[in-house]
């Protein structure tokens, strides 16, 4: 069985045959042929696949596109079990990119592009403008482009920025409205008042505060003190510091953090700071009005010094009790571990709400330093992976100082 069976969906290849009439000889034969066709496309046509099924037309073209990436080559590259049929020819790759966009849905195209970059070393071809124009933009492609930023010729940079901007705008449409709504509500609720308007009364807290005034004969509580929410004001209520690890494994997290940073910075009630780090620290706060500028201000790769980054963030905090610090890192610390933990403890003692995200991406649980994660959990700062869709809820809980909505480990 070839590597096509490792989870790369191929459009109409998977799933049972449906819509058939009650079994007749012809229908049974058609169903059997359809199953052979699908198995042949999945297995890749090796002599051992056992289907004996020949492909033609569109099926043959789909098979060719798959074989170019996942099929066996005559001369495998060193350190690889397979090589593909694209070679190093830019025109051949451009044609292949066009083919996969023709035959497969966008989500599958993105997976195949990612595999091509990883398996075939096609990253260098992305330095050519015509190649960038042919690809399907996604978060992982942005990460690859950012890692190539320093090597990118001037003729390619504008095209690269256009690709990155398209992804950023798509993410902003998906995430911005929900994030603003969740955090606006959290900011309003975080400001309690003893003289709320009728629609702003928090009845659960009001009843709890007035239980001693319960009248058994009337079976009711007479509230002598109302508890509610203050109306939103234009003043800054909370400060948020996003401290983002820009080591190579955190590429998707850097992209999402930049978009969220721009969204948070657009809210008048929040003062937002974005800090990225490897072994050095860069404060990109003054670029938050354009997340594309933020992304091109990062430099993916290199080491990690979380302690140094937290020291910088700590030095910029002016209102600890009103501050939320979000560390986004896989916690593979290259700096001084004990000092890192002391800084976290010191910030929490001062009143800072500290949140640790092992990743901010759509992928599953990432690789991370479990010892450091356990040490942070012991300090009351549990570390967990967070999807972009969950991030607004995490931030709302942090602002209101509620328990964080930590996903199940399973």
Short mmCIF file of C-alpha atoms in Angstrom, two decimals:
data_model
loop_
_atom_site.label_atom_id
_atom_site.label_comp_id
_atom_site.label_asym_id
_atom_site.label_seq_id
_atom_site.Cartn_x
_atom_site.Cartn_y
_atom_site.Cartn_z
CA UNK A 1 0.00 0.00 0.00
CA UNK A 2 1.50 3.38 -1.02
CA UNK A 3 1.56 6.62 0.93
CA UNK A 4 -1.69 7.83 -0.62
CA UNK A 5 -3.49 6.14 2.24
CA UNK A 6 -2.00 8.40 4.91
CA UNK A 7 -5.01 10.66 5.30
CA UNK A 8 -4.92 12.75 2.12
CA UNK A 9 -8.54 12.84 1.03
CA UNK A 10 -8.97 12.88 -2.71
CA UNK A 11 -12.31 14.50 -3.33
CA UNK A 12 -14.76 11.86 -4.53
CA UNK A 13 -12.60 8.85 -3.69
CA UNK A 14 -13.89 8.14 -0.19
CA UNK A 15 -17.29 7.04 1.09
CA UNK A 16 -19.86 4.42 0.11
CA UNK A 17 -21.64 4.31 -3.22
CA UNK A 18 -25.11 5.79 -2.69
CA UNK A 19 -28.27 6.45 -4.65
CA UNK A 20 -28.43 2.94 -6.20
CA UNK A 21 -31.68 1.14 -7.04
CA UNK A 22 -32.43 -2.22 -5.37
CA UNK A 23 -29.73 -4.69 -6.35
CA UNK A 24 -29.85 -6.14 -9.84
CA UNK A 25 -27.09 -7.83 -11.76
CA UNK A 26 -26.14 -4.63 -13.61
CA UNK A 27 -26.24 -2.48 -10.47
CA UNK A 28 -24.09 -4.94 -8.52
CA UNK A 29 -21.57 -4.95 -11.35
CA UNK A 30 -21.52 -1.12 -11.43
CA UNK A 31 -21.01 -0.97 -7.66
CA UNK A 32 -18.14 -3.43 -7.85
CA UNK A 33 -16.49 -1.43 -10.65
CA UNK A 34 -16.89 1.79 -8.67
CA UNK A 35 -15.27 0.22 -5.62
CA UNK A 36 -12.34 -0.98 -7.76
CA UNK A 37 -11.98 2.49 -9.26
CA UNK A 38 -11.80 4.12 -5.83
CA UNK A 39 -9.40 1.55 -4.42
CA UNK A 40 -7.20 1.94 -7.49
CA UNK A 41 -7.03 5.72 -6.99
CA UNK A 42 -6.31 5.33 -3.29
CA UNK A 43 -3.68 2.60 -3.61
CA UNK A 44 -1.80 4.20 -6.47
CA UNK A 45 -1.53 1.45 -9.08
CA UNK A 46 1.45 -0.48 -7.70
CA UNK A 47 1.54 -4.06 -8.96
CA UNK A 48 0.68 -5.14 -5.43
CA UNK A 49 -2.49 -3.07 -5.17
CA UNK A 50 -4.49 -6.03 -6.46
CA UNK A 51 -7.22 -4.07 -8.26
CA UNK A 52 -6.18 -4.65 -11.86
CA UNK A 53 -8.28 -1.60 -12.70
CA UNK A 54 -7.26 0.76 -15.51
CA UNK A 55 -7.95 4.50 -15.34
CA UNK A 56 -8.86 6.87 -18.14
CA UNK A 57 -9.83 10.50 -18.66
CA UNK A 58 -10.26 12.60 -15.53
CA UNK A 59 -9.40 9.66 -13.27
CA UNK A 60 -6.08 9.19 -15.04
CA UNK A 61 -5.31 12.91 -14.68
CA UNK A 62 -6.13 12.82 -10.96
CA UNK A 63 -3.94 9.75 -10.57
CA UNK A 64 -1.08 11.49 -12.34
CA UNK A 65 -1.28 14.50 -10.01
CA UNK A 66 -1.26 12.19 -6.98
CA UNK A 67 1.57 10.06 -8.35
CA UNK A 68 3.75 13.13 -8.96
CA UNK A 69 3.67 13.84 -5.24
CA UNK A 70 3.14 10.48 -3.52
CA UNK A 71 4.30 7.94 -6.11
CA UNK A 72 7.59 6.08 -6.21
CA UNK A 73 10.44 7.50 -8.17
CA UNK A 74 13.31 5.76 -9.91
CA UNK A 75 15.93 7.65 -7.93
CA UNK A 76 14.91 8.40 -4.39
CA UNK A 77 16.62 11.33 -2.76
CA UNK A 78 19.00 10.76 0.08
CA UNK A 79 17.17 10.31 3.34
CA UNK A 80 13.81 9.80 1.63
CA UNK A 81 11.87 6.63 0.86
CA UNK A 82 10.27 8.21 -2.19
CA UNK A 83 10.77 10.94 -4.71
CA UNK A 84 8.13 12.60 -6.83
CA UNK A 85 7.84 13.22 -10.52
CA UNK A 86 7.95 17.01 -10.51
CA UNK A 87 11.70 17.38 -10.58
CA UNK A 88 13.03 20.89 -10.14
CA UNK A 89 11.25 22.37 -13.14
CA UNK A 90 9.24 25.48 -12.33
CA UNK A 91 6.93 25.09 -15.36
CA UNK A 92 6.22 21.47 -14.39
CA UNK A 93 5.40 22.51 -10.84
CA UNK A 94 3.17 25.35 -12.07
CA UNK A 95 1.23 22.90 -14.27
CA UNK A 96 0.91 20.49 -11.34
CA UNK A 97 -0.40 23.25 -9.08
CA UNK A 98 -3.00 24.06 -11.71
CA UNK A 99 -3.97 20.39 -12.03
CA UNK A 100 -4.56 19.82 -8.34
CA UNK A 101 -6.71 22.96 -8.13
CA UNK A 102 -8.77 21.57 -11.00
CA UNK A 103 -9.29 18.09 -9.60
CA UNK A 104 -9.42 18.55 -5.81
CA UNK A 105 -11.25 20.82 -3.34
CA UNK A 106 -9.40 23.73 -1.74
CA UNK A 107 -8.85 21.99 1.61
CA UNK A 108 -7.16 19.04 -0.12
CA UNK A 109 -5.12 21.35 -2.36
CA UNK A 110 -3.69 23.05 0.73
CA UNK A 111 -2.66 19.69 2.21
CA UNK A 112 -1.00 18.59 -1.05
CA UNK A 113 0.86 21.89 -1.37
CA UNK A 114 2.12 21.54 2.18
CA UNK A 115 3.31 17.99 1.47
CA UNK A 116 5.02 19.11 -1.73
CA UNK A 117 6.94 21.80 0.13
CA UNK A 118 7.94 19.34 2.84
CA UNK A 119 8.68 16.24 0.72
CA UNK A 120 10.14 17.79 -2.41
CA UNK A 121 11.95 20.84 -1.13
CA UNK A 122 9.85 23.18 -3.26
CA UNK A 123 10.26 26.10 -0.87
CA UNK A 124 12.92 27.69 -3.04
CA UNK A 125 10.55 27.72 -6.02
CA UNK A 126 8.18 29.90 -3.98
CA UNK A 127 10.73 32.67 -4.40
CA UNK A 128 9.49 33.04 -7.99
CA UNK A 129 6.49 35.41 -8.46
CA UNK A 130 4.77 33.22 -11.06
CA UNK A 131 4.90 30.28 -8.67
CA UNK A 132 3.34 32.26 -5.84
CA UNK A 133 0.51 33.34 -8.12
CA UNK A 134 -0.31 29.66 -8.79
CA UNK A 135 -0.56 28.42 -5.21
CA UNK A 136 -3.62 28.22 -2.95
CA UNK A 137 -2.96 30.64 -0.06
CA UNK A 138 -3.31 29.30 3.50
CA UNK A 139 -1.81 29.75 6.95
CA UNK A 140 0.94 27.18 6.40
CA UNK A 141 1.99 28.76 3.11
CA UNK A 142 2.27 32.10 4.93
CA UNK A 143 4.53 30.43 7.49
CA UNK A 144 6.75 29.11 4.70
CA UNK A 145 6.94 32.53 3.03
CA UNK A 146 7.87 34.20 6.31
CA UNK A 147 10.67 31.70 6.84
CA UNK A 148 11.97 32.61 3.35
CA UNK A 149 11.57 36.35 3.88
CA UNK A 150 15.29 37.15 4.20
CA UNK A 151 16.15 35.18 1.06
CA UNK A 152 13.28 36.59 -1.00
CA UNK A 153 14.30 38.73 -4.00
CA UNK A 154 12.70 42.15 -4.37
CA UNK A 155 10.80 41.00 -7.46
CA UNK A 156 8.94 38.44 -5.32
CA UNK A 157 8.23 40.45 -2.18
CA UNK A 158 5.18 42.32 -3.48
CA UNK A 159 3.60 39.08 -4.70
CA UNK A 160 4.38 37.46 -1.35
CA UNK A 161 2.77 40.35 0.51
CA UNK A 162 -0.34 39.99 -1.66
CA UNK A 163 -0.55 36.28 -0.80
CA UNK A 164 -0.08 36.98 2.91
CA UNK A 165 -2.63 39.80 2.83
CA UNK A 166 -5.27 37.55 1.27
CA UNK A 167 -4.84 34.98 4.05
CA UNK A 168 -4.88 37.69 6.74
CA UNK A 169 -8.06 39.25 5.34
CA UNK A 170 -9.77 35.86 5.21
CA UNK A 171 -8.80 35.18 8.83
CA UNK A 172 -9.96 38.63 9.89
CA UNK A 173 -13.41 38.03 8.33
CA UNK A 174 -13.63 34.69 10.12
CA UNK A 175 -12.44 35.80 13.55
CA UNK A 176 -12.76 39.55 14.12
CA UNK A 177 -16.50 39.99 14.70
CA UNK A 178 -16.78 37.12 17.15
CA UNK A 179 -13.65 38.21 19.03
CA UNK A 180 -14.86 41.80 19.45
CA UNK A 181 -18.30 40.63 20.58
CA UNK A 182 -16.90 38.19 23.16
CA UNK A 183 -14.41 40.65 24.60
CA UNK A 184 -16.78 43.62 24.62
CA UNK A 185 -19.19 41.58 26.73
CA UNK A 186 -16.38 40.44 29.02
CA UNK A 187 -15.12 43.99 29.49
CA UNK A 188 -18.62 45.21 30.33
CA UNK A 189 -19.19 42.42 32.82
CA UNK A 190 -15.77 42.89 34.42
CA UNK A 191 -16.85 46.35 35.60
CA UNK A 192 -19.41 45.72 38.37
CA UNK A 193 -21.64 48.46 39.75
CA UNK A 194 -24.00 48.73 42.73
CA UNK A 195 -26.42 50.95 40.84
CA UNK A 196 -27.09 49.11 37.57
CA UNK A 197 -29.80 49.96 35.12
CA UNK A 198 -32.63 47.45 34.96
CA UNK A 199 -31.29 45.67 31.87
CA UNK A 200 -27.79 45.52 33.37
CA UNK A 201 -28.73 43.73 36.63
CA UNK A 202 -26.85 40.48 37.25
CA UNK A 203 -29.71 38.56 38.87
CA UNK A 204 -27.64 35.55 39.95
CA UNK A 205 -25.21 37.72 41.89
CA UNK A 206 -27.98 39.97 43.19
CA UNK A 207 -29.93 37.02 44.62
CA UNK A 208 -26.78 35.53 46.15
CA UNK A 209 -25.95 38.86 47.79
CA UNK A 210 -29.46 39.16 49.29
CA UNK A 211 -30.25 35.64 50.49
CA UNK A 212 -30.34 36.88 54.09
CA UNK A 213 -33.36 38.94 53.11
CA UNK A 214 -35.43 35.92 52.10
CA UNK A 215 -39.08 36.16 53.28
CA UNK A 216 -40.44 32.61 53.84
CA UNK A 217 -44.07 33.74 54.04
CA UNK A 218 -43.81 35.31 50.60
CA UNK A 219 -41.29 32.76 49.28
CA UNK A 220 -39.20 35.49 47.77
CA UNK A 221 -36.02 37.53 48.26
CA UNK A 222 -36.23 41.26 48.83
CA UNK A 223 -33.07 42.68 47.23
CA UNK A 224 -31.69 45.54 49.26
CA UNK A 225 -28.53 45.68 47.15
CA UNK A 226 -28.42 45.33 43.38
CA UNK A 227 -25.37 43.96 41.58
CA UNK A 228 -24.95 44.61 37.88
CA UNK A 229 -22.69 45.62 35.05
CA UNK A 230 -21.41 49.09 34.33
CA UNK A 231 -21.98 50.51 30.90
CA UNK A 232 -19.02 50.43 28.54
CA UNK A 233 -16.81 53.51 28.59
CA UNK A 234 -14.19 54.75 26.22
CA UNK A 235 -11.40 54.49 28.79
CA UNK A 236 -8.89 51.66 28.73
CA UNK A 237 -10.08 48.93 31.09
CA UNK A 238 -7.61 46.10 30.51
CA UNK A 239 -4.13 45.58 29.16
CA UNK A 240 -3.27 42.52 27.08
CA UNK A 241 0.26 41.34 26.31
CA UNK A 242 0.68 38.68 23.63
CA UNK A 243 4.14 37.11 24.01
CA UNK A 244 4.69 34.87 20.98
CA UNK A 245 7.41 32.30 20.33
CA UNK A 246 8.63 32.69 16.72
CA UNK A 247 10.67 29.48 16.53
CA UNK A 248 10.06 27.51 13.33
CA UNK A 249 7.54 25.09 14.85
CA UNK A 250 5.27 27.99 15.87
CA UNK A 251 4.66 29.41 12.37
CA UNK A 252 0.86 29.00 12.32
CA UNK A 253 0.61 30.39 15.85
CA UNK A 254 2.55 33.50 14.81
CA UNK A 255 0.12 34.09 11.92
CA UNK A 256 -2.98 33.76 14.10
CA UNK A 257 -1.48 35.77 16.96
CA UNK A 258 -0.72 38.64 14.56
CA UNK A 259 -4.32 38.71 13.33
CA UNK A 260 -5.74 38.54 16.86
CA UNK A 261 -3.27 41.19 18.00
CA UNK A 262 -4.57 43.56 15.33
CA UNK A 263 -8.18 42.84 16.31
CA UNK A 264 -7.50 43.44 20.01
CA UNK A 265 -5.55 46.62 19.24
CA UNK A 266 -8.60 47.98 17.40
CA UNK A 267 -10.69 47.86 20.62
CA UNK A 268 -10.61 51.13 22.56
CA UNK A 269 -11.13 49.45 25.94
CA UNK A 270 -7.99 47.34 25.50
CA UNK A 271 -4.36 48.35 25.40
CA UNK A 272 -2.63 45.60 23.44
CA UNK A 273 1.07 44.82 23.15
CA UNK A 274 2.55 42.21 20.79
CA UNK A 275 5.99 40.82 21.61
CA UNK A 276 7.69 38.12 19.53
CA UNK A 277 10.86 36.33 20.52
CA UNK A 278 13.46 33.69 19.75
CA UNK A 279 16.75 34.29 21.56
CA UNK A 280 16.10 38.02 21.05
CA UNK A 281 12.94 40.03 21.74
CA UNK A 282 11.08 42.27 19.29
CA UNK A 283 8.17 44.55 20.26
CA UNK A 284 5.87 44.88 17.23
CA UNK A 285 3.13 46.86 18.97
CA UNK A 286 3.57 49.92 16.78
CA UNK A 287 2.80 47.82 13.68
CA UNK A 288 -0.48 46.32 14.95
CA UNK A 289 -2.58 48.50 12.66
CA UNK A 290 -1.47 46.21 9.81
CA UNK A 291 -0.96 42.51 10.65
CA UNK A 292 0.84 41.99 7.33
CA UNK A 293 3.55 44.39 8.50
CA UNK A 294 3.64 42.50 11.79
CA UNK A 295 4.17 39.19 10.02
CA UNK A 296 6.96 40.51 7.83
CA UNK A 297 8.55 41.91 10.99
CA UNK A 298 8.94 38.41 12.41
CA UNK A 299 11.79 36.02 11.67
CA UNK A 300 10.73 32.42 11.99
CA UNK A 301 13.36 29.94 13.19
CA UNK A 302 16.20 30.12 15.66
CA UNK A 303 16.40 29.38 19.36
CA UNK A 304 14.10 30.20 22.25
CA UNK A 305 14.60 32.34 25.36
CA UNK A 306 11.24 32.55 27.12
CA UNK A 307 12.78 34.02 30.27
CA UNK A 308 14.18 37.00 28.38
CA UNK A 309 10.86 37.60 26.63
CA UNK A 310 8.90 37.48 29.89
CA UNK A 311 11.40 39.84 31.52
CA UNK A 312 10.69 42.36 28.77
CA UNK A 313 6.91 41.92 29.10
CA UNK A 314 7.11 42.23 32.87
CA UNK A 315 9.00 45.52 32.55
CA UNK A 316 6.19 47.00 30.43
CA UNK A 317 3.30 46.15 32.79
CA UNK A 318 1.97 49.24 34.58
CA UNK A 319 -1.34 47.94 35.99
CA UNK A 320 -0.80 44.31 37.02
CA UNK A 321 -4.31 43.75 38.39
CA UNK A 322 -5.79 44.85 35.05
CA UNK A 323 -3.35 42.95 32.83
CA UNK A 324 -3.61 39.64 30.99
CA UNK A 325 -0.35 38.10 29.69
CA UNK A 326 -0.71 35.38 27.06
CA UNK A 327 2.43 33.33 26.44
CA UNK A 328 2.15 31.37 23.17
CA UNK A 329 4.99 28.84 23.09
CA UNK A 330 5.77 25.12 22.97
CA UNK A 331 7.87 25.82 26.13
CA UNK A 332 11.14 24.40 24.79
CA UNK A 333 13.15 26.88 26.82
CA UNK A 334 16.72 27.68 25.85
CA UNK A 335 17.10 30.29 28.56
CA UNK A 336 17.07 29.99 32.35
CA UNK A 337 14.17 27.72 33.32
CA UNK A 338 14.00 28.57 37.02
CA UNK A 339 14.09 32.31 36.28
CA UNK A 340 11.25 31.88 33.79
CA UNK A 341 9.08 30.20 36.42
CA UNK A 342 9.98 32.85 39.03
CA UNK A 343 8.87 35.59 36.64
CA UNK A 344 5.52 33.89 36.04
CA UNK A 345 5.01 33.50 39.80
CA UNK A 346 5.97 37.13 40.42
CA UNK A 347 3.55 38.42 37.80
CA UNK A 348 0.73 36.34 39.24
CA UNK A 349 1.48 37.52 42.77
CA UNK A 350 1.26 41.11 41.52
CA UNK A 351 -2.21 40.39 40.11
CA UNK A 352 -1.48 39.58 36.46
CA UNK A 353 -3.69 36.94 34.87
CA UNK A 354 -1.23 34.61 33.12
CA UNK A 355 -2.33 32.30 30.28
CA UNK A 356 -0.08 29.76 28.52
CA UNK A 357 -1.04 28.47 25.07
CA UNK A 358 1.09 25.66 23.63
CA UNK A 359 -0.18 26.56 20.17
CA UNK A 360 -2.73 28.87 18.57
CA UNK A 361 -3.66 26.89 15.48
CA UNK A 362 -6.19 24.52 13.93
CA UNK A 363 -3.92 21.51 14.36
CA UNK A 364 -4.14 19.00 17.21
CA UNK A 365 -2.02 18.92 20.35
CA UNK A 366 1.52 20.00 19.42
CA UNK A 367 4.84 18.68 20.65
CA UNK A 368 5.79 20.60 23.79
CA UNK A 369 8.01 20.46 26.86
CA UNK A 370 5.87 18.52 29.33
CA UNK A 371 8.12 19.25 32.32
CA UNK A 372 7.79 23.01 31.85
CA UNK A 373 4.05 22.68 31.23
CA UNK A 374 3.64 20.77 34.49
CA UNK A 375 5.69 23.37 36.36
CA UNK A 376 3.47 26.18 35.06
CA UNK A 377 0.34 24.21 35.96
CA UNK A 378 1.69 23.88 39.51
CA UNK A 379 1.86 27.69 39.61
CA UNK A 380 -1.80 27.91 38.59
CA UNK A 381 -1.07 28.68 34.93
CA UNK A 382 -2.11 25.53 33.03
CA UNK A 383 -0.71 25.19 29.50
CA UNK A 384 -2.94 23.96 26.69
CA UNK A 385 -3.33 24.14 22.93
CA UNK A 386 -6.01 26.51 21.67
CA UNK A 387 -7.80 26.75 18.33
CA UNK A 388 -8.46 30.18 16.83
CA UNK A 389 -12.20 29.64 17.31
CA UNK A 390 -11.71 29.06 21.06
CA UNK A 391 -9.33 31.99 21.58
CA UNK A 392 -12.05 34.68 22.05
CA UNK A 393 -13.65 32.59 24.81
CA UNK A 394 -10.25 32.07 26.48
CA UNK A 395 -9.56 35.81 26.44
CA UNK A 396 -13.05 36.64 27.74
CA UNK A 397 -12.58 34.22 30.65
CA UNK A 398 -9.12 35.66 31.40
CA UNK A 399 -10.46 39.24 31.42
CA UNK A 400 -13.32 38.30 33.75
CA UNK A 401 -10.99 36.12 35.85
CA UNK A 402 -13.20 33.10 35.33
CA UNK A 403 -11.86 29.55 34.97
CA UNK A 404 -10.34 29.10 31.52
CA UNK A 405 -12.23 26.89 29.03
CA UNK A 406 -9.44 24.32 28.76
CA UNK A 407 -10.18 21.69 26.06
CA UNK A 408 -10.24 18.03 27.04
CA UNK A 409 -6.83 16.44 26.66
CA UNK A 410 -8.37 13.66 24.58
#
